[in-house]
PDB file of C-alpha atoms in Angstrom:
ATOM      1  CA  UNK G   1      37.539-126.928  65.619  1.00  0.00           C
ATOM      2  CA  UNK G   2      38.112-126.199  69.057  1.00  0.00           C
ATOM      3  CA  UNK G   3      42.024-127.214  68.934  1.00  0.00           C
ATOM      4  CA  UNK G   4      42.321-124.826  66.230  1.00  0.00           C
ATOM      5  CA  UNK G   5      40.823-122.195  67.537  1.00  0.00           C
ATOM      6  CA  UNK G   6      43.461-122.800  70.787  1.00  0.00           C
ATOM      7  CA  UNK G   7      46.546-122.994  68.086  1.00  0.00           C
ATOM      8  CA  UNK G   8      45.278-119.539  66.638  1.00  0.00           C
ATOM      9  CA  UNK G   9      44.946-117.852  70.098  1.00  0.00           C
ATOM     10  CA  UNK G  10      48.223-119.274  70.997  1.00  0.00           C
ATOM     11  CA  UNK G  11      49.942-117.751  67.691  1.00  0.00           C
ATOM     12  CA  UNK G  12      48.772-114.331  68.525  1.00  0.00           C
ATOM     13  CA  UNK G  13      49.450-114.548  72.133  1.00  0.00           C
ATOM     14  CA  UNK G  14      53.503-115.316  70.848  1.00  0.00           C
ATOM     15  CA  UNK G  15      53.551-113.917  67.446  1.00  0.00           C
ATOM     16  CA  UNK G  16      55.856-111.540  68.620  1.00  0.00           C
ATOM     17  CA  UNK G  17      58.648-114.089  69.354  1.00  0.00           C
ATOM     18  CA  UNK G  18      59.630-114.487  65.582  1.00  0.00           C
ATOM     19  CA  UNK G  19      60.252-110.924  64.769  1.00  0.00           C
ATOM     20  CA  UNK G  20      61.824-109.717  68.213  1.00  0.00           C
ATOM     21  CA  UNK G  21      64.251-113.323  67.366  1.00  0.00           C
ATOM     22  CA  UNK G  22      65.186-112.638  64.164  1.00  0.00           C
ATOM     23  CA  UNK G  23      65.247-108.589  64.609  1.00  0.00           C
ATOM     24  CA  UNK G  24      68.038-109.683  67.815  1.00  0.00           C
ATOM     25  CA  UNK G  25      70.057-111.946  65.260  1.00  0.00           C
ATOM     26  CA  UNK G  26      70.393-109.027  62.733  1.00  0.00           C
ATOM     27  CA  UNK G  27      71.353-106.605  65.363  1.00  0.00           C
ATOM     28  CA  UNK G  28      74.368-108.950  66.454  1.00  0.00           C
ATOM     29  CA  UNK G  29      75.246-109.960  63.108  1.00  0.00           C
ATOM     30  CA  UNK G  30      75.850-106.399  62.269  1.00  0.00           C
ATOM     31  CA  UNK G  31      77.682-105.883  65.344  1.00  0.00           C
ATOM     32  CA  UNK G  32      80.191-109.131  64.508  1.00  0.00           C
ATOM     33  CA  UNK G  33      80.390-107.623  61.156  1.00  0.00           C
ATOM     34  CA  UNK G  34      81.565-104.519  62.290  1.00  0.00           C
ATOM     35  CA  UNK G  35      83.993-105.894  65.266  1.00  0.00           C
ATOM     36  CA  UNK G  36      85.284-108.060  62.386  1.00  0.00           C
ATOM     37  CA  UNK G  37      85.954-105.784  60.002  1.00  0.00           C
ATOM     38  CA  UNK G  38      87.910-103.058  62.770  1.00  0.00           C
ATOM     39  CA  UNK G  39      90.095-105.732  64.011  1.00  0.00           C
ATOM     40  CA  UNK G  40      91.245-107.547  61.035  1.00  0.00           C
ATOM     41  CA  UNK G  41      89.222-110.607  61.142  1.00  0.00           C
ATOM     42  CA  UNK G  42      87.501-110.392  57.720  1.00  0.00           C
ATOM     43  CA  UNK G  43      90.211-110.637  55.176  1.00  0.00           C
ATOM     44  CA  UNK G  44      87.420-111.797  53.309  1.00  0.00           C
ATOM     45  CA  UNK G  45      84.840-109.099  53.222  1.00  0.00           C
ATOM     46  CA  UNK G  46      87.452-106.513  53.053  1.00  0.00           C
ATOM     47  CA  UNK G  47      88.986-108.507  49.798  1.00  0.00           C
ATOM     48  CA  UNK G  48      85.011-108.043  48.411  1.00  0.00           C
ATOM     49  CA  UNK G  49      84.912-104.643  49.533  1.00  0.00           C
ATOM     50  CA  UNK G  50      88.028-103.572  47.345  1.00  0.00           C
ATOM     51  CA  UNK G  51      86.401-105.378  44.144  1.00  0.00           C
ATOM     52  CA  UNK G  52      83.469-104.231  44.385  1.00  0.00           C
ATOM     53  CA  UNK G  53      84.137-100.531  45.093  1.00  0.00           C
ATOM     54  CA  UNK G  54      86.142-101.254  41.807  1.00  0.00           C
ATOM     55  CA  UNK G  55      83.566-102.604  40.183  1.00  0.00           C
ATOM     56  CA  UNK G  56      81.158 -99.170  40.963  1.00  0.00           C
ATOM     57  CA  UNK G  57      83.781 -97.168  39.808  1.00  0.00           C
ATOM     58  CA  UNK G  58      84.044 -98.846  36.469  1.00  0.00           C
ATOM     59  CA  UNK G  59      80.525 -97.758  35.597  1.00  0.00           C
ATOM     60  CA  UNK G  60      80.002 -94.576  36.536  1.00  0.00           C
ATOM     61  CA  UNK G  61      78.003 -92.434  34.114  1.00  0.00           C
ATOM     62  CA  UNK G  62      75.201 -89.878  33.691  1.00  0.00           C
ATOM     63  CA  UNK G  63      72.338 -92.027  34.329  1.00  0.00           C
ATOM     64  CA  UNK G  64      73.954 -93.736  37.606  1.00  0.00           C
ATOM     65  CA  UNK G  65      75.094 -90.205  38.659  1.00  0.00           C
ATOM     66  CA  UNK G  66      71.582 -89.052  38.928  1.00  0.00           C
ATOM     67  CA  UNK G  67      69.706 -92.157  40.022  1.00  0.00           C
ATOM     68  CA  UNK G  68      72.352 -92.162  43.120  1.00  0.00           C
ATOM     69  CA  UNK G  69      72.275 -88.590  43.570  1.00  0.00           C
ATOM     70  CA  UNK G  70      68.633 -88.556  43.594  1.00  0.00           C
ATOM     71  CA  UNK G  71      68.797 -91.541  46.104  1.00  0.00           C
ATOM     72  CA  UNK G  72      71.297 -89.919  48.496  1.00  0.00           C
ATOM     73  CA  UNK G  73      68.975 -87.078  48.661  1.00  0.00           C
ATOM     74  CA  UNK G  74      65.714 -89.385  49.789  1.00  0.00           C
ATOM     75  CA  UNK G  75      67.674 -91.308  51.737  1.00  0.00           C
ATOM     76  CA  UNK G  76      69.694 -89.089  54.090  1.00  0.00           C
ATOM     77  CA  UNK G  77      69.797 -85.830  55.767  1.00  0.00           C
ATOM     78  CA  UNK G  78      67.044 -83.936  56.584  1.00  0.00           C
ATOM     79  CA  UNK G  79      64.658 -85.034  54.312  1.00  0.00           C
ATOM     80  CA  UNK G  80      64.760 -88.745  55.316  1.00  0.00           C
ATOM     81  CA  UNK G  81      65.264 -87.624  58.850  1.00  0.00           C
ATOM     82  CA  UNK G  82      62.706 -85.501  59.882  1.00  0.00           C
ATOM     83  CA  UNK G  83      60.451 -84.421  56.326  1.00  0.00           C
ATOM     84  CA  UNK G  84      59.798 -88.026  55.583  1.00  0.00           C
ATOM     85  CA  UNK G  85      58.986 -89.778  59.130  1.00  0.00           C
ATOM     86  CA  UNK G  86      56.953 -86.298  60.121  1.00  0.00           C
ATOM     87  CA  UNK G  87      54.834 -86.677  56.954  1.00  0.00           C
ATOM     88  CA  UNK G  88      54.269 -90.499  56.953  1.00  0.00           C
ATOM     89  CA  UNK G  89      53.269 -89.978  60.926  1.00  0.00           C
ATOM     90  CA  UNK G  90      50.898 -86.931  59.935  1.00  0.00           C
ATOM     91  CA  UNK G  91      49.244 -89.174  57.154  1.00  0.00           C
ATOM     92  CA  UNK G  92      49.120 -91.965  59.758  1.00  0.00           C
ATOM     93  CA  UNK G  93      47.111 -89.909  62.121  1.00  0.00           C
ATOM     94  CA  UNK G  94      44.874 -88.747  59.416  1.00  0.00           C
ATOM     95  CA  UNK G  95      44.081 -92.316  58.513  1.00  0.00           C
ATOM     96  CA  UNK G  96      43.686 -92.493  62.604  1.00  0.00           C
ATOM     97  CA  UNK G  97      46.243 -95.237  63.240  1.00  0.00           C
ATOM     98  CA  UNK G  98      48.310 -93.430  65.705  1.00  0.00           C
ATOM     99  CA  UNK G  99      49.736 -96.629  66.813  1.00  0.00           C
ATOM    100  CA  UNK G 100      51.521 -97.425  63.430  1.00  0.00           C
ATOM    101  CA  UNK G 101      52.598 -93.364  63.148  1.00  0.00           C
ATOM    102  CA  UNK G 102      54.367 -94.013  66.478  1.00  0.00           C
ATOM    103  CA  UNK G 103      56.094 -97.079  65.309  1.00  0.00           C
ATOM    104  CA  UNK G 104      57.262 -95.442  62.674  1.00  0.00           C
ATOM    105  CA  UNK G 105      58.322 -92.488  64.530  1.00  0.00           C
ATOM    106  CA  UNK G 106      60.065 -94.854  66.914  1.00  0.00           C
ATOM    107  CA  UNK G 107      61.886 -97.179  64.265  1.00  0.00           C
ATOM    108  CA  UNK G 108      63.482 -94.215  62.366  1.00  0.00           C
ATOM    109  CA  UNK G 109      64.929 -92.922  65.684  1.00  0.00           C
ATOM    110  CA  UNK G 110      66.213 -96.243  67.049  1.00  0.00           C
ATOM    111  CA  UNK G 111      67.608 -96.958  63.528  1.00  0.00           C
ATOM    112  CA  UNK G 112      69.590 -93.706  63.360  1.00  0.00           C
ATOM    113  CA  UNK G 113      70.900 -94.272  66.812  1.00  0.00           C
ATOM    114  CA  UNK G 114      71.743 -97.472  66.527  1.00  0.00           C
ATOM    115  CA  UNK G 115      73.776 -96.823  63.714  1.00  0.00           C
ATOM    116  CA  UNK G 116      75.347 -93.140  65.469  1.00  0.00           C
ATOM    117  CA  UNK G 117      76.247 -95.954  68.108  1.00  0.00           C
ATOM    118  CA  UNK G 118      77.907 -98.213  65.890  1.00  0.00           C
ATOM    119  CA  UNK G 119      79.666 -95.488  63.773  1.00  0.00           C
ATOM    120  CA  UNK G 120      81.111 -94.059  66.755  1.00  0.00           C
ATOM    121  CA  UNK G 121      82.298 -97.841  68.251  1.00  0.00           C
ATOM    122  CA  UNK G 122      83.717 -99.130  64.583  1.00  0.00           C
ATOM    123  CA  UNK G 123      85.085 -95.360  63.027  1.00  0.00           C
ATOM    124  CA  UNK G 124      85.790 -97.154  59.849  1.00  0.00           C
ATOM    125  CA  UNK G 125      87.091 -95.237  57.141  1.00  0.00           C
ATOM    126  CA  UNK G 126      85.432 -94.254  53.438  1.00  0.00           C
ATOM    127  CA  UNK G 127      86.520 -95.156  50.513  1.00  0.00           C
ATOM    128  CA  UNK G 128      88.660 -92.426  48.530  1.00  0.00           C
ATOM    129  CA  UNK G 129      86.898 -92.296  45.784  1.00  0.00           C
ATOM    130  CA  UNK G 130      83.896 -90.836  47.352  1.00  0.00           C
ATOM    131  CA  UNK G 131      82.016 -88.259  45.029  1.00  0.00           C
ATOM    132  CA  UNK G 132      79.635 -87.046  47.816  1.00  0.00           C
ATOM    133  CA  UNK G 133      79.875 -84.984  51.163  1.00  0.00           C
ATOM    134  CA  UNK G 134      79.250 -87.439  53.602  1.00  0.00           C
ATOM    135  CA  UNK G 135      79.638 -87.120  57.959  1.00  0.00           C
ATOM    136  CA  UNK G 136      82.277 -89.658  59.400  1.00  0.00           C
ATOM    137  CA  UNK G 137      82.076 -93.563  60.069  1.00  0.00           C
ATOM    138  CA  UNK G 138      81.497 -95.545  57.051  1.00  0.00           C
ATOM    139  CA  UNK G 139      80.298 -98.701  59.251  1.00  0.00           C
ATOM    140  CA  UNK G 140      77.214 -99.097  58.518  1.00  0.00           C
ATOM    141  CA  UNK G 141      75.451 -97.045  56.215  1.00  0.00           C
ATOM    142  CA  UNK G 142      72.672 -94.783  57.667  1.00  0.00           C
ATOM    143  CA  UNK G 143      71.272 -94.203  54.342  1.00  0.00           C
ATOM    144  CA  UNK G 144      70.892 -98.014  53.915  1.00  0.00           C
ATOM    145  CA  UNK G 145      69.719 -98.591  57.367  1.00  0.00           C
ATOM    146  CA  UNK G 146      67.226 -96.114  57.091  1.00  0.00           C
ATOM    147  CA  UNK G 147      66.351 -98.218  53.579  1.00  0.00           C
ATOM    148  CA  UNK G 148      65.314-101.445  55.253  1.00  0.00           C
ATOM    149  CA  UNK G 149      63.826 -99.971  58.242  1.00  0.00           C
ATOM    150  CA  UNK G 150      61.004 -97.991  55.817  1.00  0.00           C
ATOM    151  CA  UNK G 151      60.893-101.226  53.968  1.00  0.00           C
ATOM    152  CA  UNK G 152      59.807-103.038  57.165  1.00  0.00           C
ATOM    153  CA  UNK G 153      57.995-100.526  58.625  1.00  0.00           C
ATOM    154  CA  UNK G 154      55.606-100.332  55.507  1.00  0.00           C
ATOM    155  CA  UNK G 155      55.809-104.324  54.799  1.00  0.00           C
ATOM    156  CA  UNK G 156      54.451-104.328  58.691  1.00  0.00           C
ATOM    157  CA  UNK G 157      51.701-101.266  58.234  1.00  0.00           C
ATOM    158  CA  UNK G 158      50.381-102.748  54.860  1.00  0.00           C
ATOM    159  CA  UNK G 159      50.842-106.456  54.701  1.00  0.00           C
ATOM    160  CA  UNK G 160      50.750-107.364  51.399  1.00  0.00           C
ATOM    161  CA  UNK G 161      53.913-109.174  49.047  1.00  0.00           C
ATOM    162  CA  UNK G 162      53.691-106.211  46.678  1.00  0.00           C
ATOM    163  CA  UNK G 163      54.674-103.560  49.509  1.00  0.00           C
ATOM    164  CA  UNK G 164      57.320-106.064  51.003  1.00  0.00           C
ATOM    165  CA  UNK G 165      59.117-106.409  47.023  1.00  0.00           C
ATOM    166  CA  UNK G 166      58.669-102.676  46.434  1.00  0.00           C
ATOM    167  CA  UNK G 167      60.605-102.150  49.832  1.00  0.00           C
ATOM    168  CA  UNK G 168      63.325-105.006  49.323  1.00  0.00           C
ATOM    169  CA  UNK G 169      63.858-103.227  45.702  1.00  0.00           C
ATOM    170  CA  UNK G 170      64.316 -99.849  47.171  1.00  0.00           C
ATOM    171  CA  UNK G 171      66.500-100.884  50.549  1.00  0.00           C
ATOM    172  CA  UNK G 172      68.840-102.881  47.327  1.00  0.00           C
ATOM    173  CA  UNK G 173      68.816 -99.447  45.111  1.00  0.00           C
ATOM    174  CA  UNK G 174      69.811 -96.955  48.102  1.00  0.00           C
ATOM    175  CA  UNK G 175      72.721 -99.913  49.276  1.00  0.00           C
ATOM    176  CA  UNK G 176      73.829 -99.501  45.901  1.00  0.00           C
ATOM    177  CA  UNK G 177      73.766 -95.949  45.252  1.00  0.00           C
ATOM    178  CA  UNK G 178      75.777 -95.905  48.123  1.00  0.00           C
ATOM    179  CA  UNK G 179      78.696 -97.805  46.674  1.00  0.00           C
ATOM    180  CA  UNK G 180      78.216 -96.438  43.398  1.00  0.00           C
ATOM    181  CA  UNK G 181      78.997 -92.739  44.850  1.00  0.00           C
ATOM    182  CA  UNK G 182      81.710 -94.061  46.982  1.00  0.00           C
ATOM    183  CA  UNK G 183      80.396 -93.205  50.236  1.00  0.00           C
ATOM    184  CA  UNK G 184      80.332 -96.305  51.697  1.00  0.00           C
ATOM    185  CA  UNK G 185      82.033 -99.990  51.277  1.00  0.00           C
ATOM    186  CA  UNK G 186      79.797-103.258  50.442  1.00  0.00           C
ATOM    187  CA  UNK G 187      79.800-104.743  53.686  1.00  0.00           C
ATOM    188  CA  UNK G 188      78.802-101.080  54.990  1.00  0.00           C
ATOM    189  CA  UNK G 189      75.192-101.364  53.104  1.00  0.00           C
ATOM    190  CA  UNK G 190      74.874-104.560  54.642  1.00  0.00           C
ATOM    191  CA  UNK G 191      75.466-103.952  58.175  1.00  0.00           C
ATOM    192  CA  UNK G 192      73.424-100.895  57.365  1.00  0.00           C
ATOM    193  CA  UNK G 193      70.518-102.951  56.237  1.00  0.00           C
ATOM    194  CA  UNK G 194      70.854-105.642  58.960  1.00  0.00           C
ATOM    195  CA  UNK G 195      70.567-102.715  61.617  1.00  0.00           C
ATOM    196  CA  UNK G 196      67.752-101.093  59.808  1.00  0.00           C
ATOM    197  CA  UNK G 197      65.762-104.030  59.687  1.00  0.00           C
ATOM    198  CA  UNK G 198      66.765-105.604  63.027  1.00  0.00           C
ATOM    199  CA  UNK G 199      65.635-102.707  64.635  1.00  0.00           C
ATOM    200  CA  UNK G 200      62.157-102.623  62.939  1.00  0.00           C
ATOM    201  CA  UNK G 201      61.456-106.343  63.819  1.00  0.00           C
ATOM    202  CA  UNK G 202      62.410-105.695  67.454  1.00  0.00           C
ATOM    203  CA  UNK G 203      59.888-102.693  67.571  1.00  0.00           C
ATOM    204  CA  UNK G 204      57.640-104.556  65.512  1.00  0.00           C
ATOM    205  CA  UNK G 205      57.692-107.442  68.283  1.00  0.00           C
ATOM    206  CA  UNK G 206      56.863-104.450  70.893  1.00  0.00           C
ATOM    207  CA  UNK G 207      54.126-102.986  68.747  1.00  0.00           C
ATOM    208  CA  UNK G 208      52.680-105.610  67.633  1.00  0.00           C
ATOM    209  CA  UNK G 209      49.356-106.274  69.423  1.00  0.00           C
ATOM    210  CA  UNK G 210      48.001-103.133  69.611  1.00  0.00           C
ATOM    211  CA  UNK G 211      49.092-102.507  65.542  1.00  0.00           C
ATOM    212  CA  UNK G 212      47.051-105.825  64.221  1.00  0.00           C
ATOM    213  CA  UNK G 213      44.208-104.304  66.307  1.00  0.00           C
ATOM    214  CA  UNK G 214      44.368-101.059  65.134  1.00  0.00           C
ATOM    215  CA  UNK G 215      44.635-102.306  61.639  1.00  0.00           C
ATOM    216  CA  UNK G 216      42.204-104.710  62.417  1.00  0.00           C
ATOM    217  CA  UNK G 217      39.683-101.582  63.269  1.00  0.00           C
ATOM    218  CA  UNK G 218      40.538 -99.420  60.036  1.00  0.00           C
ATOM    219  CA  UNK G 219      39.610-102.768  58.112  1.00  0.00           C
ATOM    220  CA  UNK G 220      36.295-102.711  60.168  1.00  0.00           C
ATOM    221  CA  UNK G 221      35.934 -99.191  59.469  1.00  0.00           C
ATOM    222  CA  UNK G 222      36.482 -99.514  55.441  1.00  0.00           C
ATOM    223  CA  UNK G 223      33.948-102.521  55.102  1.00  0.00           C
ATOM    224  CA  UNK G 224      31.288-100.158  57.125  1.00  0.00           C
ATOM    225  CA  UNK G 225      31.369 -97.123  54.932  1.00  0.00           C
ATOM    226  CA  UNK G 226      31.310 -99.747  51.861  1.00  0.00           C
ATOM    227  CA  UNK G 227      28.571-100.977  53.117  1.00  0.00           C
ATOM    228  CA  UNK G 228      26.664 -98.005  54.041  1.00  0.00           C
ATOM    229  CA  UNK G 229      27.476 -96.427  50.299  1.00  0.00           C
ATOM    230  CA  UNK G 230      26.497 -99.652  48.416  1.00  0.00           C
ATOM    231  CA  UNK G 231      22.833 -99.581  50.902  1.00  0.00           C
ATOM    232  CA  UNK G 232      22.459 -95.762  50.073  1.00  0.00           C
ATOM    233  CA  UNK G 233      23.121 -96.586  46.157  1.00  0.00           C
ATOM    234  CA  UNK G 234      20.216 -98.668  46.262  1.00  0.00           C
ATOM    235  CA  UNK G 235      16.861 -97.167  45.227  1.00  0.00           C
ATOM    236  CA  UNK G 236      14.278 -97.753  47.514  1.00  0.00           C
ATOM    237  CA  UNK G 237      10.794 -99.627  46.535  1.00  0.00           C
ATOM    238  CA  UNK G 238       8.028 -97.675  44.978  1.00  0.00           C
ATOM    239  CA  UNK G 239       4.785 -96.971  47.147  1.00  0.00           C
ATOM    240  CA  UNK G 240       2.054 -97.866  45.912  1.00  0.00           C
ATOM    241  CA  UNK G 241      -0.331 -95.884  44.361  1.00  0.00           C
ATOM    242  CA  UNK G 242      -3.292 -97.208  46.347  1.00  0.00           C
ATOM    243  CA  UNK G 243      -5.811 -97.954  43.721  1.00  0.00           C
ATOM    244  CA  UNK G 244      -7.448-101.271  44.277  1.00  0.00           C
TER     245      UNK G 244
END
């Protein structure tokens, strides 16, 4: 019992060396994506690029034009820049876990920069069939970025499978609205999401004691007041009348 105990205190004393390793490898794979793709060492991806961005025009139609339209409006601009991350860190607060509102907070900003960095090193072009107003860079998406780091963020906050397969499914749907409106190649999404996420398991490596306590305490806090409501629910015993 006793060596277990040690393993478990040993786990949470380095639990943050898995996400801050893994967060790192995304970061650089999106970076070697990008380098590879400016100077002409992915004849490969670039090949995929072309057929895909085919492929998206191909099926354009009413229902795709408003699904992606819909998602290019969650996923970018000022609603997913400063609406969305200023309401989740509100409702954070509310819920008093101001150390989970301030990793979000933090992980959108370091995403977007991140990928304002990267856009700026790689200037890649857009495709030319591109049916939306977009800003310049296509490498990597900041719509798709901004995808995977919510995904993480929440997967993090609320650790359960159901929140991590709603998030995958959503960071998948914005990548491919993105190439369905032509904004953005393939291999654009997914440096986008390898940056998004990468930068949320980095923070998440930074964050991560004071978060499990935090959510550690809310737990606390639910199972008191469930407590306390199922004790006052309870009718309490009948007096006696006092007759002998």
């Amino acid at each position: 019992m006793a060596e277990r105990d040690d393993r478990a205190a040993w786990y949470r004393r380095h639990e943050w060396r898995m996400p801050l390793a893994i967060g790192s490898a995304a970061l650089v794979a999106a970076v070697l994506l990008g380098a590879a793709i400016t100077f002409g060492q992915a004849g490969i991806v670039l090949a995929v690029d072309e057929w895909w961005a085919a492929v998206m025009l191909g099926v354009r139609g009413p229902v795709g034009d408003t699904t992606s339209y819909f998602m290019n409006f969650i996923g970018g601009g000022r609603f997913a820049v400063f609406a969305v991350p200023v309401t989740t860190a509100v409702v954070l607060l509310i819920v008093r876990r101001p150390w989970a509102a301030g990793y979000f907070i933090v992980g959108s900003a370091a995403s977007a920069g991140v990928v304002q960095l990267l856009k700026n090193t790689f200037d890649r072009g857009r495709p030319e069939d591109m049916i939306v107003a977009s800003d310049f860079g296509s490498f990597p998406s900041g719509h798709a970025a901004n995808a995977a780091t919510i995904a993480v963020v929440f997967g993090v906050l609320f650790p359960h499978v159901w929140v991590w397969v709603l998030g995958a499914v959503y960071a998948v749907l914005m990548a491919l609205s993105r190439t369905y409106l032509g904004a953005h190649w393939l291999s654009d999404t997914v440096g986008g999401m390898l940056v998004g996420a990468g930068v949320a398991l980095v923070l998440w490596a930074a964050f991560a004691r004071p978060l499990e306590s935090e959510r550690l305490a809310r737990l606390e806090r639910v199972s008191d007041r469930s407590e306390s409501r199922a004790q006052a629910k309870v009718s309490p015993p009948e007096q006696g009348s006092g007759r002998l």
